[in-house]
Tab-separated table of C-alpha atoms in Angstrom:
chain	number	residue	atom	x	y	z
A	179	UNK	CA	0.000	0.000	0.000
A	180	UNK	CA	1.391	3.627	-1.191
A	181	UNK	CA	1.866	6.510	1.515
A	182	UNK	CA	-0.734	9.114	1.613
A	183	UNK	CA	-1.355	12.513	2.708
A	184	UNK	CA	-3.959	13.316	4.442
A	185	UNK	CA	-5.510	16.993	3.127
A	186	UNK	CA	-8.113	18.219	5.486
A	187	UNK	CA	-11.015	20.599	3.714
A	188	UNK	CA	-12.322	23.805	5.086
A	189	UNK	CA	-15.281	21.917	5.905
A	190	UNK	CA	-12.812	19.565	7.979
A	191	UNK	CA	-13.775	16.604	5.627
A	192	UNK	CA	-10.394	14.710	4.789
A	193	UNK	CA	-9.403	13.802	1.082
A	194	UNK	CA	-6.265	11.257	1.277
A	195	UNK	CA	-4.089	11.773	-1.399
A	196	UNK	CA	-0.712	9.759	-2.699
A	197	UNK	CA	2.590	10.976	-1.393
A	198	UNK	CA	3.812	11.847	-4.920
A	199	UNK	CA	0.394	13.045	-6.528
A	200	UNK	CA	0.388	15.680	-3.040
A	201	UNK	CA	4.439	16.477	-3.964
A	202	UNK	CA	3.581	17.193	-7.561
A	203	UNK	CA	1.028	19.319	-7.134
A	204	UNK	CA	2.749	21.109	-4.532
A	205	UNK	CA	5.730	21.827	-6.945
A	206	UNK	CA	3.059	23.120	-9.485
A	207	UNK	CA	1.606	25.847	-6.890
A	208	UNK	CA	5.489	26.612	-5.951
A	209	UNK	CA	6.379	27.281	-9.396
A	210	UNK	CA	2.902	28.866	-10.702
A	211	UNK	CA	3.521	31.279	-7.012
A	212	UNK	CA	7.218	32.437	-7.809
A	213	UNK	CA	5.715	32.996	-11.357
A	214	UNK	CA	3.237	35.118	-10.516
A	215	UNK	CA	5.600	37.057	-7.912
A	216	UNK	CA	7.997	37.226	-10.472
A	217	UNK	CA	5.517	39.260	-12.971
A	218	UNK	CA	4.858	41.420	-9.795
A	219	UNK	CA	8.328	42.592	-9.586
A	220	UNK	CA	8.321	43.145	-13.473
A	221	UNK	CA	5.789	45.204	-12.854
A	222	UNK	CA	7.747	47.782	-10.101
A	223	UNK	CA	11.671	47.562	-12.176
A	224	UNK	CA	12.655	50.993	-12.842
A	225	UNK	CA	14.234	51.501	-16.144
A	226	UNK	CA	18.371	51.442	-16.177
A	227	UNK	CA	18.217	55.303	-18.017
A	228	UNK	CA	16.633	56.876	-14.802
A	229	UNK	CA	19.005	55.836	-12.735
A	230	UNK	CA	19.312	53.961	-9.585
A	231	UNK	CA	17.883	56.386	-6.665
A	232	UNK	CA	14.071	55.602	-7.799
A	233	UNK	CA	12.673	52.703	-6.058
A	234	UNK	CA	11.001	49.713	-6.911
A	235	UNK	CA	7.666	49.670	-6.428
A	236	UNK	CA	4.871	47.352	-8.066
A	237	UNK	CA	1.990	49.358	-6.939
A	238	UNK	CA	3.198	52.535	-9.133
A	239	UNK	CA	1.646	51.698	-11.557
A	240	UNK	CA	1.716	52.214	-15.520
A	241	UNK	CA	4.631	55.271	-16.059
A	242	UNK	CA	6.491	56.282	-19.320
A	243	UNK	CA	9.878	57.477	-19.540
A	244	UNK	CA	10.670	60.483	-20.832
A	245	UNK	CA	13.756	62.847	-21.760
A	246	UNK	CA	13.481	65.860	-19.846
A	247	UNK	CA	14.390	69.264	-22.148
A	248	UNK	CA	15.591	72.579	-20.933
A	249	UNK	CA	16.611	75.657	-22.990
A	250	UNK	CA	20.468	76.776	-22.412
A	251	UNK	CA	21.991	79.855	-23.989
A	252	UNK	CA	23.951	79.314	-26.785
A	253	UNK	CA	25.549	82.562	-28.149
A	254	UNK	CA	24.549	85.546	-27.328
A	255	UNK	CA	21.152	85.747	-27.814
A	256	UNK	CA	20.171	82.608	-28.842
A	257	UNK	CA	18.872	79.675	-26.910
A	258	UNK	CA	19.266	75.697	-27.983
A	259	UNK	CA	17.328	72.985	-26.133
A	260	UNK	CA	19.316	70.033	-24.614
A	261	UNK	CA	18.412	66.983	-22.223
A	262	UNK	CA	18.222	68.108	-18.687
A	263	UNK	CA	18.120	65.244	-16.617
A	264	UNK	CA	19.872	64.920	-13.620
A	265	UNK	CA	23.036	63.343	-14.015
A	266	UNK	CA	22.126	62.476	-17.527
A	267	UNK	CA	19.322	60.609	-16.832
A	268	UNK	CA	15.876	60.503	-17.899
A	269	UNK	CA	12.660	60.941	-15.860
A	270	UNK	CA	9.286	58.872	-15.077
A	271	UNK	CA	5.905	60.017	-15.261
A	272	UNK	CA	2.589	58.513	-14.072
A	273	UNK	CA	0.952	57.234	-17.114
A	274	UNK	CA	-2.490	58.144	-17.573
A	275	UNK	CA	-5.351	56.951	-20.079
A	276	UNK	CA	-4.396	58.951	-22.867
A	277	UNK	CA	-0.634	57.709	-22.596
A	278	UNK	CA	-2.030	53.854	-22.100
A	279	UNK	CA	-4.350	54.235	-25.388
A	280	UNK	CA	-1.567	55.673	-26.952
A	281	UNK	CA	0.740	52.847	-26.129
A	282	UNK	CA	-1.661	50.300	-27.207
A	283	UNK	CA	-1.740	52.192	-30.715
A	284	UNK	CA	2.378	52.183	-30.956
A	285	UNK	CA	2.375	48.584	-30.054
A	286	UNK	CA	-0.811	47.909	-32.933
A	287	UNK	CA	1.564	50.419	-35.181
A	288	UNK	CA	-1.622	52.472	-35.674
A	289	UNK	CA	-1.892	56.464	-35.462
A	290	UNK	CA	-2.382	58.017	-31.935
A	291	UNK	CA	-6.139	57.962	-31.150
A	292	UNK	CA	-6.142	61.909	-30.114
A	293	UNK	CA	-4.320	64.603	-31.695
A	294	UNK	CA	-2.167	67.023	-29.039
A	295	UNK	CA	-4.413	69.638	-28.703
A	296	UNK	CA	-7.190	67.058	-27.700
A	297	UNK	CA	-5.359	65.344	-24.997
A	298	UNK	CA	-3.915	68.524	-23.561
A	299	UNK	CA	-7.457	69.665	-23.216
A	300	UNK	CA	-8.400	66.419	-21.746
A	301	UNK	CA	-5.467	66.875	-19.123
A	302	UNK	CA	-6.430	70.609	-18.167
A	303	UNK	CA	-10.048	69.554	-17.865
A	304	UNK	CA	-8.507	66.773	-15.073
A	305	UNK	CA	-5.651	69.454	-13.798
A	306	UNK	CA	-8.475	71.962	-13.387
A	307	UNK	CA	-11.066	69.884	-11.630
A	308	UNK	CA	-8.136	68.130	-9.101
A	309	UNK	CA	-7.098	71.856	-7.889
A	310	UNK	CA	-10.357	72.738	-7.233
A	311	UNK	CA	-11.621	69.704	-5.378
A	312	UNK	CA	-8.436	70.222	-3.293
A	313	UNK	CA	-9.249	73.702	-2.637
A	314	UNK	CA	-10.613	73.004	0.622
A	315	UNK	CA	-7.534	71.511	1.967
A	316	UNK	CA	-5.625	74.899	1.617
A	317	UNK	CA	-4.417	76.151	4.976
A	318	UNK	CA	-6.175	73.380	6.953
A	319	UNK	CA	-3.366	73.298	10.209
A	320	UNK	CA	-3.479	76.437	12.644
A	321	UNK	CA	0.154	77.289	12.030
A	322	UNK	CA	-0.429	77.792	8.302
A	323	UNK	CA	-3.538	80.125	8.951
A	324	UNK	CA	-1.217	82.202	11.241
A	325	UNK	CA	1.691	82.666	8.949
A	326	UNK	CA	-0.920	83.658	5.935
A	327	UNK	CA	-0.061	87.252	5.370
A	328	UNK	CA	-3.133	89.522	4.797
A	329	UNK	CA	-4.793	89.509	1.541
A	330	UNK	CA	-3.846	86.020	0.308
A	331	UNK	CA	-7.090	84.911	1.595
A	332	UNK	CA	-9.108	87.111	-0.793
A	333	UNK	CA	-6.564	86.206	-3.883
A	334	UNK	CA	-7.111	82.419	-2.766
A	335	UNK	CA	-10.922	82.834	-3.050
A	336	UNK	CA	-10.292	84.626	-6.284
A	337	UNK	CA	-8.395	82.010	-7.896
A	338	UNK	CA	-11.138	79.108	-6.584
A	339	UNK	CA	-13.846	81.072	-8.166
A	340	UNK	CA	-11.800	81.282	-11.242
A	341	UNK	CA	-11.783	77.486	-11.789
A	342	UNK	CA	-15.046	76.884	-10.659
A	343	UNK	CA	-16.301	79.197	-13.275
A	344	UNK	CA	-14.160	77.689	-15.879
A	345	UNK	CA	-15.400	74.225	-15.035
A	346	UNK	CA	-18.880	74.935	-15.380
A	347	UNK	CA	-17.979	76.816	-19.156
A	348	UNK	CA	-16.257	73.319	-19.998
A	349	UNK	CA	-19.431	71.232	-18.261
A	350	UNK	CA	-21.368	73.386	-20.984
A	351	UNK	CA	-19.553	72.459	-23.666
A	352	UNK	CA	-19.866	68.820	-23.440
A	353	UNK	CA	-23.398	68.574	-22.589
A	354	UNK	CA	-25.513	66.301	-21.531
A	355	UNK	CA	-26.324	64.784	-25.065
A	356	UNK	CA	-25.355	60.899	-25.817
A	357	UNK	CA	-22.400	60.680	-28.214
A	358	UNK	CA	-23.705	60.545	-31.516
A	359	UNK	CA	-21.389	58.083	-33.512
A	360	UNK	CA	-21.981	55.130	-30.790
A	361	UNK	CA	-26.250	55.375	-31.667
A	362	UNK	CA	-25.318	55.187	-35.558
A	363	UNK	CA	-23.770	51.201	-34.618
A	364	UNK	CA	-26.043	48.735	-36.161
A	365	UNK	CA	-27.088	47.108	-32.891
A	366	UNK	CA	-25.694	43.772	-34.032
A	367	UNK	CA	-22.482	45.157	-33.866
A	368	UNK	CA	-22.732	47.377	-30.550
A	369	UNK	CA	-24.135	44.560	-28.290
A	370	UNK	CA	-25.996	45.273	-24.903
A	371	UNK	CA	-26.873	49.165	-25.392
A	372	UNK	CA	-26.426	50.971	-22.392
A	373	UNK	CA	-26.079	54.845	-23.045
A	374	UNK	CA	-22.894	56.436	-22.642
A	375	UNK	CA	-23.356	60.526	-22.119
A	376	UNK	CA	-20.680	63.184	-23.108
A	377	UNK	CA	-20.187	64.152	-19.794
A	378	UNK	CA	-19.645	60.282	-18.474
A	379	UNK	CA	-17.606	59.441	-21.155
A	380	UNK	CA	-15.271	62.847	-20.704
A	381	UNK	CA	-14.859	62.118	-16.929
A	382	UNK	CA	-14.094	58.620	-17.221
A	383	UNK	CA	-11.026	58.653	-19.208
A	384	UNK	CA	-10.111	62.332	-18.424
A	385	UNK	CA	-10.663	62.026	-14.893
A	386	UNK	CA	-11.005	58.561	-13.785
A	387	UNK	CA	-8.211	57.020	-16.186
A	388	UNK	CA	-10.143	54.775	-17.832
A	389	UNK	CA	-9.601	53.599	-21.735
A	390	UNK	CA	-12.067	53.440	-24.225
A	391	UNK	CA	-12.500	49.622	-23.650
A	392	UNK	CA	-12.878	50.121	-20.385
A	393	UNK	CA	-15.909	52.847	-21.361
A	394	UNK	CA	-17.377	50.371	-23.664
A	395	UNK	CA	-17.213	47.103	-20.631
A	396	UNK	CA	-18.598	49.249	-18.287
A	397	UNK	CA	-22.016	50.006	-20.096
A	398	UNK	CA	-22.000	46.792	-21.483
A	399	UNK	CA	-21.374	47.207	-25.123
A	400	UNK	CA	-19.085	44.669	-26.971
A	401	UNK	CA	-15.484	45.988	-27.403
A	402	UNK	CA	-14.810	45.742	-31.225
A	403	UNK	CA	-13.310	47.781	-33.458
A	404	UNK	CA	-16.373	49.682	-34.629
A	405	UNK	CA	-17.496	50.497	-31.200
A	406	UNK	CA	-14.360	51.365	-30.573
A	407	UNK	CA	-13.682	53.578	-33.422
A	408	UNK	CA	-16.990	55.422	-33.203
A	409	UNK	CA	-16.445	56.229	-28.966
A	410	UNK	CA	-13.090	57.208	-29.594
A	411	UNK	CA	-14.284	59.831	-32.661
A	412	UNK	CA	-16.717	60.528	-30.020
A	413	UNK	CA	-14.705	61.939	-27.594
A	414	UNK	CA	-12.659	63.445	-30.023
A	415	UNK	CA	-15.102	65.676	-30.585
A	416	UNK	CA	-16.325	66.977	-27.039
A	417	UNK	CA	-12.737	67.321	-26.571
A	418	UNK	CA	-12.498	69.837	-29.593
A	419	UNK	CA	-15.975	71.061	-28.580
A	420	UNK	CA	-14.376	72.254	-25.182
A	421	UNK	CA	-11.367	73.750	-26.449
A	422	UNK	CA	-14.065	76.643	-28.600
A	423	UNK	CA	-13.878	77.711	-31.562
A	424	UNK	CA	-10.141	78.331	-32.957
A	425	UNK	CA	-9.924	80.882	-35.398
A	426	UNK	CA	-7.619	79.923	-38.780
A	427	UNK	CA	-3.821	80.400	-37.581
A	428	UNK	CA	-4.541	80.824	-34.061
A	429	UNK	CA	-2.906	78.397	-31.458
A	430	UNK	CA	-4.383	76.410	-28.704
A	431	UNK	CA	-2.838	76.981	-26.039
A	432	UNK	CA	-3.306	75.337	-22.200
């Protein structure tokens, strides 16, 4: 008669099991764990170009790497831009939907979903509404109030007012309407309908970092390349829609 192992349930019931059926499968969840916390660790490496003084950490996040640029005299008057990086290195930054979509386009070898102008409107719409929602924060411990110096209270309010007004001028521009392009999908193509509004669609990726798939999954519509194409022309257009009118020649600038 073989050894077994005696494996007791949750339930306390007892399953016996041969000695090397229990060692095999034990191997399996050994190597299928130190897989998985392998991929973990993938996840948190921080690229040999930034250097050595950023730490690991798993839970960042999606980043990209970038080349930071700063503009040194050269001549007299003139100025040349050159890498700026400390010690030669480059720098990391918190990637956000538009940089994830954007990705996912490089990797398909496909255009950029949203022009420039688009996505830096998307950002200030998020930059705008993350300052003001923080507003109330300002000056919250007693030793801050009593070092204020008089006046910055009123030029505080100012400024608070100033983005609150400008929110509710970009609110107005996306409207409450249901992006057109998704109701022209024949519905054989779109799958479970579920509306997606201007406004939900805008704060979900701008603010909430969430892709167009993730849009699309959320209000239950199938994620294929139509419905894909059509929410992503969507938002395209609110985006424009907020920036205003542009006259010819003139640059957007944020």
């Amino acid at each position: 008669m073989s050894e077994q192992v005696a494996v007791v349930a949750a339930d306390g019931e007892a399953v016996m099991t041969p000695v090397q059926e229990y060692l095999a499968a034990r191997r399996l969840r050994e190597e299928e764990e130190a897989a998985r916390i392998e991929a973990v660790k993938a996840r948190g490496n921080v690229p040999a170009e930034c250097g050595d003084r950023i730490p690991e950490a798993p839970a960042r996040g999606a980043f990209r790497v970038f080349e930071p640029v700063q503009l040194y005299p050269s001549g007299e008057k003139e100025y040349e831009a050159k890498p700026a990086g400390f010690e030669g290195r480059k720098a990391m930054q918190m990637a956000d939907a538009f940089d994830v979509m954007a990705a996912s386009a490089a990797r398909k070898k496909k255009p950029e979903p949203f022009s420039p102008g688009q996505v830096a409107m998307g950002r200030h719409y998020r930059d705008l509404l993350e300052r003001y929602e923080s507003a109330g924060v300002r000056c919250s411990s007693v030793e801050a109030i009593r070092t204020g110096g008089s006046g910055q209270g009123g030029e505080f309010i100012d400024a608070v007012l100033r983005d609150r007004e400008e929110i509710e001028r970009l609110r107005r521009r996306i409207g409450n309407g249901v992006a057109m392009e998704v109701r022209r999908v024949r519905p054989s193509k779109r799958g479970t309908r579920g509306a997606i509004s201007n406004r939900v669609l805008v704060d979900m990726v701008c603010l909430h970092d969430r892709t167009i798939s993730d849009v699309l999954r959320k209000h239950h519509w199938s994620v294929n390349g139509d419905n894909v194409k059509a929410v992503t022309r969507a938002l395209a257009g609110v985006l424009d829609a907020m920036a205003g009118p542009v006259r010819r020649g003139q640059m957007l600038a944020l």
